[in-house]
Amino acid sequence: MAGKSYIVLGAGQQGVAAAFELALNGDAARITLADASLSAARAGSQRVKKLLVAQGARPPRLSIITVDGRRESDLFNRIRGHNGVLNALPHALNVGVARAAIAARAHYVDL
């Protein structure tokens, strides 16, 4: 697969902005937008696609999933298989997300 695979944790404004920038400038083949709420992830994904179309850019493969940011095992299972993790979850969850990213051998950035 050409390009990179990213997971963005959190589908709020920061997560949507991060997913958009990755899609536009991150050599992304696949972006997964993950949130505790599937409807929030869906709305975030639609917003990213709309922003990309407005820029005349072709969206990469964009998928949505749920994640429980309080459970490191769930985070690990969602992160595994991605090259990079962008964390836009509440800061109280940062340590668990970082541990899961390390365990999954993924690059990690906290917003």
C-alpha positions in Angstrom: 0.0 0.0 0.0 1.4 3.4 -1.0 1.1 6.1 1.7 0.6 5.8 5.4 -2.1 4.6 7.7 -3.2 7.0 10.5 -5.7 6.8 13.3 -7.1 10.0 14.7 -8.5 9.5 18.2 -11.3 12.0 18.8 -13.7 13.3 16.2 -14.2 16.8 17.7 -12.9 20.0 16.1 -9.2 19.1 16.7 -9.6 15.6 15.5 -11.4 16.7 12.3 -8.7 19.4 11.6 -6.0 16.8 12.2 -7.6 14.3 9.8 -8.1 16.9 7.2 -4.4 18.0 7.4 -3.3 14.4 7.2 -5.5 13.7 4.2 -4.2 16.9 2.5 -0.5 16.8 3.4 0.3 13.5 5.2 0.8 11.0 2.4 -2.2 9.2 3.8 -3.5 6.1 2.1 -5.9 5.4 5.0 -7.2 7.5 7.9 -9.4 6.0 10.7 -11.4 8.5 12.7 -12.2 7.0 16.1 -14.5 8.4 18.8 -16.6 7.1 21.7 -19.6 8.1 19.7 -20.1 6.5 16.3 -22.4 9.4 15.2 -19.6 11.9 16.1 -17.1 9.9 14.1 -19.5 9.7 11.2 -20.2 13.5 11.3 -16.4 14.2 11.6 -15.7 12.0 8.6 -18.3 13.7 6.5 -16.8 17.1 7.5 -13.3 16.0 6.5 -14.6 14.8 3.1 -16.5 18.1 2.6 -13.4 20.1 3.4 -11.3 18.0 1.0 -13.7 18.4 -1.8 -13.8 22.1 -1.3 -10.0 22.1 -1.7 -10.2 20.0 -4.9 -8.5 17.1 -3.1 -9.4 13.5 -3.4 -10.0 11.9 0.0 -8.0 8.9 1.0 -9.7 5.8 2.3 -11.5 7.2 5.4 -13.1 4.9 7.9 -14.8 5.4 11.3 -14.8 3.3 14.4 -15.7 3.6 18.1 -13.1 3.5 20.8 -13.2 3.6 24.6 -10.3 5.9 25.4 -10.4 4.8 29.0 -9.4 1.2 28.2 -5.8 0.6 27.0 -6.8 -2.7 25.6 -9.4 -1.1 23.3 -7.0 1.6 22.3 -4.3 -1.0 21.5 -6.7 -3.0 19.4 -7.8 0.1 17.5 -4.3 1.5 17.0 -2.6 -1.7 15.9 -2.0 -1.8 12.2 -1.7 2.0 11.8 1.6 3.8 11.2 0.7 6.8 13.3 -1.7 7.9 16.1 -2.9 11.5 16.5 -4.5 11.9 19.9 -7.3 14.5 20.2 -8.9 12.9 23.2 -9.2 14.7 26.6 -5.8 15.2 28.2 -6.7 12.9 31.2 -6.4 10.0 28.7 -3.0 10.8 27.3 -1.0 8.3 29.4 -3.1 5.4 28.4 -3.1 6.4 24.8 0.6 6.8 24.8 1.1 3.3 26.3 -1.2 1.7 23.8 0.6 3.4 20.9 3.9 2.2 22.2 2.6 -1.3 22.6 1.2 -1.2 19.0 4.6 0.2 17.7 2.9 3.2 16.2 4.2 6.8 16.0 2.4 9.0 18.5 1.4 12.7 18.5 -0.7 14.3 21.2 -2.7 17.4 20.2 
